[in-house]
mmCIF file of C-alpha atoms in Angstrom:
data_model
loop_
_atom_site.group_PDB
_atom_site.id
_atom_site.type_symbol
_atom_site.label_atom_id
_atom_site.label_comp_id
_atom_site.label_asym_id
_atom_site.label_seq_id
_atom_site.Cartn_x
_atom_site.Cartn_y
_atom_site.Cartn_z
ATOM 1 C CA MET A 13 223.738 -36.683 -35.328
ATOM 2 C CA SER A 14 225.927 -39.591 -34.503
ATOM 3 C CA GLY A 15 224.830 -43.061 -33.477
ATOM 4 C CA ALA A 16 225.797 -42.369 -29.809
ATOM 5 C CA ASP A 17 223.574 -39.137 -29.819
ATOM 6 C CA ASN A 18 220.572 -41.265 -31.175
ATOM 7 C CA ALA A 19 221.019 -43.973 -28.551
ATOM 8 C CA TYR A 20 218.301 -42.518 -26.239
ATOM 9 C CA VAL A 21 215.687 -41.968 -29.027
ATOM 10 C CA ARG A 22 216.446 -45.559 -30.337
ATOM 11 C CA ALA A 23 215.722 -46.940 -27.036
ATOM 12 C CA LEU A 24 212.355 -45.131 -26.954
ATOM 13 C CA ASP A 25 211.745 -46.549 -30.424
ATOM 14 C CA TYR A 26 212.280 -49.991 -29.094
ATOM 15 C CA LEU A 27 209.582 -49.424 -26.418
ATOM 16 C CA SER A 28 207.250 -48.250 -29.170
ATOM 17 C CA SER A 29 207.760 -51.412 -31.054
ATOM 18 C CA GLU A 30 206.989 -53.376 -27.976
ATOM 19 C CA ILE A 31 203.719 -51.690 -27.447
ATOM 20 C CA GLU A 32 202.756 -52.119 -31.113
ATOM 21 C CA GLY A 33 203.759 -55.651 -31.168
ATOM 22 C CA THR A 34 201.602 -56.369 -27.926
ATOM 23 C CA VAL A 35 198.612 -54.631 -29.596
ATOM 24 C CA SER A 36 198.994 -56.775 -32.843
ATOM 25 C CA VAL A 37 199.237 -59.986 -30.876
ATOM 26 C CA ILE A 38 196.246 -59.135 -28.738
ATOM 27 C CA ARG A 39 194.053 -58.309 -31.877
ATOM 28 C CA ASP A 40 195.145 -61.530 -33.710
ATOM 29 C CA ILE A 41 194.086 -63.615 -30.659
ATOM 30 C CA ILE A 42 191.048 -61.999 -29.261
ATOM 31 C CA GLY A 43 189.915 -59.664 -31.996
ATOM 32 C CA HIS A 44 188.296 -56.400 -31.161
ATOM 33 C CA SER A 45 186.456 -57.369 -27.890
ATOM 34 C CA GLY A 46 186.520 -55.037 -24.893
ATOM 35 C CA GLU A 47 189.473 -57.085 -23.418
ATOM 36 C CA ILE A 48 191.719 -55.269 -25.891
ATOM 37 C CA GLY A 49 191.496 -52.057 -23.857
ATOM 38 C CA THR A 50 192.709 -53.672 -20.640
ATOM 39 C CA GLN A 51 195.717 -55.324 -22.402
ATOM 40 C CA VAL A 52 196.523 -52.021 -24.343
ATOM 41 C CA GLU A 53 196.480 -50.156 -20.882
ATOM 42 C CA ARG A 54 198.979 -52.776 -19.422
ATOM 43 C CA ALA A 55 201.237 -52.376 -22.352
ATOM 44 C CA PHE A 56 201.309 -48.466 -21.790
ATOM 45 C CA HIS A 57 201.803 -49.060 -18.026
ATOM 46 C CA SER A 58 204.825 -51.252 -18.762
ATOM 47 C CA ALA A 59 206.370 -48.714 -21.098
ATOM 48 C CA LEU A 60 205.806 -45.882 -18.793
ATOM 49 C CA THR A 61 207.498 -47.682 -16.001
ATOM 50 C CA LYS A 62 210.636 -48.272 -18.091
ATOM 51 C CA VAL A 63 210.959 -44.527 -19.082
ATOM 52 C CA LEU A 64 210.020 -42.631 -16.015
ATOM 53 C CA PRO A 65 212.184 -42.039 -12.888
ATOM 54 C CA GLU A 66 212.129 -45.069 -10.440
ATOM 55 C CA ARG A 67 210.551 -42.772 -7.772
ATOM 56 C CA VAL A 68 207.390 -42.266 -9.912
ATOM 57 C CA GLY A 69 204.871 -45.086 -9.561
ATOM 58 C CA VAL A 70 202.555 -46.066 -12.323
ATOM 59 C CA SER A 71 199.073 -47.404 -11.539
ATOM 60 C CA SER A 72 195.397 -47.111 -12.345
ATOM 61 C CA GLY A 73 192.518 -46.367 -10.082
ATOM 62 C CA PHE A 74 191.216 -43.190 -8.359
ATOM 63 C CA VAL A 75 192.505 -39.951 -6.843
ATOM 64 C CA LEU A 76 190.959 -38.705 -3.694
ATOM 65 C CA ASP A 77 191.215 -35.352 -1.941
ATOM 66 C CA SER A 78 190.867 -34.396 1.736
ATOM 67 C CA VAL A 79 187.436 -32.678 1.368
ATOM 68 C CA GLY A 80 185.616 -35.644 -0.104
ATOM 69 C CA GLY A 81 186.287 -35.204 -3.827
ATOM 70 C CA ILE A 82 187.206 -38.101 -6.050
ATOM 71 C CA SER A 83 188.233 -38.546 -9.671
ATOM 72 C CA SER A 84 186.555 -40.821 -12.016
ATOM 73 C CA GLN A 85 188.371 -44.152 -12.606
ATOM 74 C CA LEU A 86 191.662 -43.270 -14.381
ATOM 75 C CA ASP A 87 193.664 -45.618 -16.639
ATOM 76 C CA ILE A 88 197.026 -44.211 -15.708
ATOM 77 C CA ILE A 89 198.012 -42.508 -12.536
ATOM 78 C CA LEU A 90 201.621 -41.160 -11.939
ATOM 79 C CA TYR A 91 202.293 -40.758 -8.202
ATOM 80 C CA ASP A 92 204.992 -40.209 -5.669
ATOM 81 C CA LYS A 93 206.012 -43.770 -4.880
ATOM 82 C CA HIS A 94 208.484 -42.975 -2.194
ATOM 83 C CA GLY A 95 206.409 -40.375 -0.520
ATOM 84 C CA VAL A 96 202.902 -41.045 1.069
ATOM 85 C CA PRO A 97 201.618 -44.518 0.559
ATOM 86 C CA PRO A 98 198.431 -45.207 -1.326
ATOM 87 C CA ILE A 99 195.254 -44.853 0.511
ATOM 88 C CA PHE A 100 194.451 -48.229 -0.930
ATOM 89 C CA GLN A 101 196.081 -50.483 -3.463
ATOM 90 C CA ASP A 102 195.329 -53.967 -4.558
ATOM 91 C CA GLY A 103 197.135 -55.327 -7.555
ATOM 92 C CA GLU A 104 196.862 -52.818 -10.464
ATOM 93 C CA LEU A 105 194.155 -50.685 -8.836
ATOM 94 C CA GLY A 106 194.840 -48.069 -6.288
ATOM 95 C CA ILE A 107 193.253 -44.992 -4.516
ATOM 96 C CA PHE A 108 195.852 -42.068 -4.096
ATOM 97 C CA PRO A 109 195.801 -38.832 -2.158
ATOM 98 C CA ALA A 110 195.585 -35.956 -4.619
ATOM 99 C CA GLU A 111 198.709 -34.091 -3.312
ATOM 100 C CA ALA A 112 200.941 -37.206 -4.135
ATOM 101 C CA VAL A 113 199.689 -37.602 -7.694
ATOM 102 C CA TYR A 114 201.736 -35.839 -10.409
ATOM 103 C CA ALA A 115 199.705 -36.819 -13.542
ATOM 104 C CA ALA A 116 196.926 -38.929 -14.882
ATOM 105 C CA GLY A 117 195.951 -40.151 -18.207
ATOM 106 C CA GLU A 118 193.427 -42.121 -20.363
ATOM 107 C CA VAL A 119 194.188 -44.796 -22.753
ATOM 108 C CA LYS A 120 192.011 -45.444 -25.734
ATOM 109 C CA THR A 121 192.327 -48.007 -28.429
ATOM 110 C CA ARG A 122 190.632 -45.962 -31.152
ATOM 111 C CA LEU A 123 190.221 -42.204 -30.716
ATOM 112 C CA GLY A 124 186.738 -40.792 -31.631
ATOM 113 C CA SER A 125 184.591 -38.025 -30.316
ATOM 114 C CA LYS A 126 183.012 -40.300 -27.596
ATOM 115 C CA GLU A 127 186.602 -41.093 -26.355
ATOM 116 C CA ILE A 128 187.840 -37.608 -26.428
ATOM 117 C CA SER A 129 184.735 -36.248 -24.579
ATOM 118 C CA ASP A 130 185.281 -38.948 -22.017
ATOM 119 C CA ALA A 131 188.808 -37.940 -21.628
ATOM 120 C CA TRP A 132 187.989 -34.284 -21.162
ATOM 121 C CA ASP A 133 185.370 -35.083 -18.451
ATOM 122 C CA LYS A 134 187.903 -37.025 -16.550
ATOM 123 C CA CYS A 135 190.466 -34.407 -17.065
ATOM 124 C CA PHE A 136 188.264 -31.705 -15.477
ATOM 125 C CA LYS A 137 187.200 -33.812 -12.554
ATOM 126 C CA PHE A 138 190.813 -34.808 -11.828
ATOM 127 C CA LYS A 139 192.114 -31.284 -12.080
ATOM 128 C CA SER A 140 189.407 -29.825 -9.913
ATOM 129 C CA LEU A 141 190.402 -31.859 -6.932
ATOM 130 C CA ASP A 142 191.597 -30.007 -3.746
ATOM 131 C CA ARG A 143 195.331 -30.319 -3.212
ATOM 132 C CA SER A 144 195.755 -28.177 0.013
ATOM 133 C CA SER A 145 196.417 -30.983 2.517
ATOM 134 C CA GLN A 146 200.104 -30.189 3.028
ATOM 135 C CA PHE A 147 202.202 -29.547 6.104
ATOM 136 C CA ILE A 148 202.496 -25.953 7.136
ATOM 137 C CA ARG A 149 205.517 -24.517 9.088
ATOM 138 C CA ARG A 150 205.416 -20.977 10.388
ATOM 139 C CA GLY A 151 202.395 -20.206 8.286
ATOM 140 C CA GLN A 152 203.801 -21.367 5.016
ATOM 141 C CA ILE A 153 203.370 -24.544 3.001
ATOM 142 C CA GLN A 154 206.585 -26.349 2.869
ATOM 143 C CA SER A 155 206.306 -27.378 -0.815
ATOM 144 C CA ILE A 156 206.854 -24.216 -3.002
ATOM 145 C CA HIS A 157 207.089 -24.615 -6.738
ATOM 146 C CA TYR A 158 208.325 -22.068 -9.190
ATOM 147 C CA LEU A 159 206.272 -22.149 -12.263
ATOM 148 C CA TYR A 160 206.238 -19.454 -14.941
ATOM 149 C CA GLY A 161 208.116 -17.060 -12.777
ATOM 150 C CA LYS A 162 205.524 -17.238 -9.918
ATOM 151 C CA GLU A 163 205.451 -19.079 -6.606
ATOM 152 C CA SER A 164 202.734 -21.819 -6.323
ATOM 153 C CA PRO A 165 202.046 -23.890 -3.206
ATOM 154 C CA HIS A 166 200.769 -26.724 -5.413
ATOM 155 C CA TRP A 167 202.313 -28.711 -8.255
ATOM 156 C CA LEU A 168 200.114 -28.289 -11.262
ATOM 157 C CA PRO A 169 199.022 -31.856 -12.251
ATOM 158 C CA GLN A 170 199.165 -32.935 -15.889
ATOM 159 C CA PHE A 171 196.514 -34.969 -17.901
ATOM 160 C CA PHE A 172 197.198 -36.806 -21.165
ATOM 161 C CA THR A 173 195.437 -39.252 -23.484
ATOM 162 C CA LEU A 174 197.307 -42.170 -25.263
ATOM 163 C CA ALA A 175 195.653 -43.738 -28.172
ATOM 164 C CA VAL A 176 196.650 -46.394 -30.540
ATOM 165 C CA GLU A 177 194.673 -45.271 -33.583
ATOM 166 C CA SER A 178 193.198 -41.966 -34.567
ATOM 167 C CA PRO A 179 191.404 -40.648 -37.713
ATOM 168 C CA THR A 180 193.352 -39.242 -40.641
ATOM 169 C CA ARG A 181 195.036 -35.951 -40.041
ATOM 170 C CA GLU A 182 192.350 -33.773 -41.390
ATOM 171 C CA ASN A 183 189.624 -35.567 -39.522
ATOM 172 C CA PHE A 184 191.791 -35.381 -36.493
ATOM 173 C CA HIS A 185 191.957 -31.701 -36.561
ATOM 174 C CA LYS A 186 188.020 -31.445 -37.058
ATOM 175 C CA LEU A 187 187.569 -34.051 -34.329
ATOM 176 C CA ILE A 188 189.541 -32.160 -31.899
ATOM 177 C CA ARG A 189 188.015 -28.772 -32.828
ATOM 178 C CA ASP A 190 184.407 -30.101 -32.501
ATOM 179 C CA THR A 191 184.831 -32.040 -29.315
ATOM 180 C CA MET A 192 187.190 -29.751 -27.294
ATOM 181 C CA PRO A 193 185.106 -27.922 -24.623
ATOM 182 C CA GLU A 194 185.521 -24.352 -23.678
ATOM 183 C CA ILE A 195 188.494 -23.986 -21.235
ATOM 184 C CA SER A 196 188.061 -21.328 -18.568
ATOM 185 C CA SER A 197 191.615 -21.602 -17.257
ATOM 186 C CA TYR A 198 194.895 -23.055 -18.648
ATOM 187 C CA GLN A 199 195.175 -25.113 -15.372
ATOM 188 C CA MET A 200 192.145 -27.092 -16.400
ATOM 189 C CA ALA A 201 193.546 -27.940 -19.887
ATOM 190 C CA MET A 202 194.637 -31.397 -21.004
ATOM 191 C CA GLU A 203 198.258 -31.209 -21.971
ATOM 192 C CA SER A 204 198.530 -33.766 -24.671
ATOM 193 C CA ILE A 205 196.814 -36.194 -26.779
ATOM 194 C CA CYS A 206 199.281 -38.636 -28.267
ATOM 195 C CA CYS A 207 198.271 -41.175 -31.080
ATOM 196 C CA LEU A 208 200.504 -44.077 -32.112
ATOM 197 C CA ASP A 209 199.079 -44.820 -35.584
ATOM 198 C CA GLY A 210 200.768 -44.456 -38.812
ATOM 199 C CA ASN A 211 199.391 -40.930 -39.340
ATOM 200 C CA LEU A 212 200.681 -40.038 -35.890
ATOM 201 C CA LYS A 213 199.471 -36.874 -34.362
ATOM 202 C CA ILE A 214 200.384 -35.322 -31.022
ATOM 203 C CA PHE A 215 198.218 -32.561 -29.704
ATOM 204 C CA MET A 216 199.989 -30.547 -27.101
ATOM 205 C CA ARG A 217 200.465 -27.181 -25.389
ATOM 206 C CA THR A 218 203.386 -25.189 -26.725
ATOM 207 C CA LYS A 219 204.848 -21.755 -27.092
ATOM 208 C CA ALA A 220 206.414 -22.788 -30.426
ATOM 209 C CA THR A 221 204.895 -22.870 -33.767
ATOM 210 C CA CYS A 222 204.442 -26.577 -34.505
ATOM 211 C CA GLU A 223 205.168 -27.724 -37.931
ATOM 212 C CA SER A 224 205.195 -31.209 -39.574
ATOM 213 C CA GLU A 225 208.808 -31.836 -39.076
ATOM 214 C CA GLU A 226 210.890 -34.515 -37.498
ATOM 215 C CA VAL A 227 212.803 -32.259 -35.233
ATOM 216 C CA LEU A 228 211.584 -31.497 -31.689
ATOM 217 C CA PRO A 229 210.006 -28.013 -31.108
ATOM 218 C CA GLU A 230 212.300 -26.320 -28.976
ATOM 219 C CA ALA A 231 209.756 -24.740 -26.671
ATOM 220 C CA ALA A 232 207.363 -27.756 -26.603
ATOM 221 C CA GLN A 233 206.574 -29.103 -23.058
ATOM 222 C CA PHE A 234 203.793 -30.606 -21.078
ATOM 223 C CA LEU A 235 203.643 -27.849 -18.347
ATOM 224 C CA SER A 236 200.760 -25.672 -19.786
ATOM 225 C CA GLY A 237 200.951 -21.961 -19.077
ATOM 226 C CA PRO A 238 198.920 -18.786 -19.461
ATOM 227 C CA ASP A 239 200.524 -17.951 -22.794
ATOM 228 C CA PHE A 240 200.404 -21.456 -24.280
ATOM 229 C CA ARG A 241 198.060 -22.576 -27.127
ATOM 230 C CA TRP A 242 196.889 -25.819 -28.567
ATOM 231 C CA CYS A 243 199.044 -26.977 -31.506
ATOM 232 C CA THR A 244 199.276 -30.109 -33.700
ATOM 233 C CA TYR A 245 202.616 -31.806 -34.163
ATOM 234 C CA THR A 246 202.959 -34.720 -36.679
ATOM 235 C CA THR A 247 206.019 -37.045 -36.175
ATOM 236 C CA HIS A 248 207.240 -40.531 -37.140
ATOM 237 C CA ARG A 249 208.301 -41.210 -33.630
ATOM 238 C CA PRO A 250 205.179 -40.685 -31.559
ATOM 239 C CA TRP A 251 206.197 -42.660 -28.426
ATOM 240 C CA ALA A 252 209.629 -41.275 -28.441
ATOM 241 C CA LEU A 253 208.450 -37.658 -28.557
ATOM 242 C CA PHE A 254 205.773 -38.151 -26.017
ATOM 243 C CA SER A 255 208.133 -39.964 -23.714
ATOM 244 C CA LEU A 256 210.788 -37.382 -24.035
ATOM 245 C CA LEU A 257 208.387 -34.478 -23.002
ATOM 246 C CA LEU A 258 206.867 -36.379 -20.216
ATOM 247 C CA THR A 259 210.165 -37.465 -18.839
ATOM 248 C CA SER A 260 211.527 -33.794 -19.077
ATOM 249 C CA VAL A 261 208.440 -32.868 -16.707
ATOM 250 C CA ALA A 262 208.795 -35.954 -14.522
ATOM 251 C CA SER A 263 212.359 -35.006 -13.680
ATOM 252 C CA GLN A 264 211.032 -31.950 -11.980
ATOM 253 C CA TYR A 265 208.340 -33.761 -9.989
ATOM 254 C CA PRO A 266 208.774 -32.620 -6.337
ATOM 255 C CA GLN A 267 208.029 -34.759 -3.167
ATOM 256 C CA THR A 268 205.098 -32.968 -1.616
ATOM 257 C CA LYS A 269 204.788 -33.228 2.156
ATOM 258 C CA VAL A 270 201.172 -34.470 2.452
ATOM 259 C CA ASN A 271 199.367 -34.092 5.637
ATOM 260 C CA MET A 272 197.020 -37.132 5.804
ATOM 261 C CA VAL A 273 195.244 -36.120 8.941
ATOM 262 C CA PRO A 274 192.536 -34.015 7.164
ATOM 263 C CA TYR A 275 191.770 -37.141 5.118
ATOM 264 C CA ALA A 276 190.239 -38.627 8.346
ATOM 265 C CA ARG A 277 188.327 -35.505 9.349
ATOM 266 C CA LYS A 278 184.697 -36.038 10.811
ATOM 267 C CA THR A 279 185.700 -39.632 11.620
ATOM 268 C CA ALA A 280 185.114 -41.166 15.067
ATOM 269 C CA PHE A 281 188.100 -43.159 16.441
#
């Protein structure tokens, strides 16, 4: 592969170096206090803003649906920046209508059983939100998405976890196996767990057989489907691989026509 062909990956590698450099400086200055988590979250926010399409906003906060459901506080929220405005936004914290949110994620400095359990709980709560408040024309929802050969009125949101450090490869396998809950439906699954440490592991849904190679699995993607399965992939370019797969999905994000009127139901004006 020529230097020109590698330009995109090299740019992603540069962002990875920025994240790692930020984490290193934070640790040197403030040690291992709880403040590290906030600064690591900001570093990932900055990197995501640089790789995602401009119309995709990056924030943290909560996701609210029109029937009163609300997510846990989420470290990362990817939303339609040019569509419906946030329900509330103050600095880095926002509340967003569920129909306008494409994906959400958690940021962990160190990945352990407690952190993975917390991420799964937040994933379930986020994916369980109602997303039916869309404009209807002639009996049909205007936003129709074609996923896995079938029509769906709702874009299936993704959920991921980004971590700086994880256990060794063997312990990582055991950690995921022992911590991962029973999944009743692929729609409720977490699409990826990406760790940026030296023994980088990426846990994702894929149709392909994943092996410890430096080439990208051809069928790997972040849109989980009924015939997908969990698979571990080891790479020397964690951020580049994660960014590549996330961006490939982000390029397909639709602009859902959200009807905000139901969000004000049972309210006296």
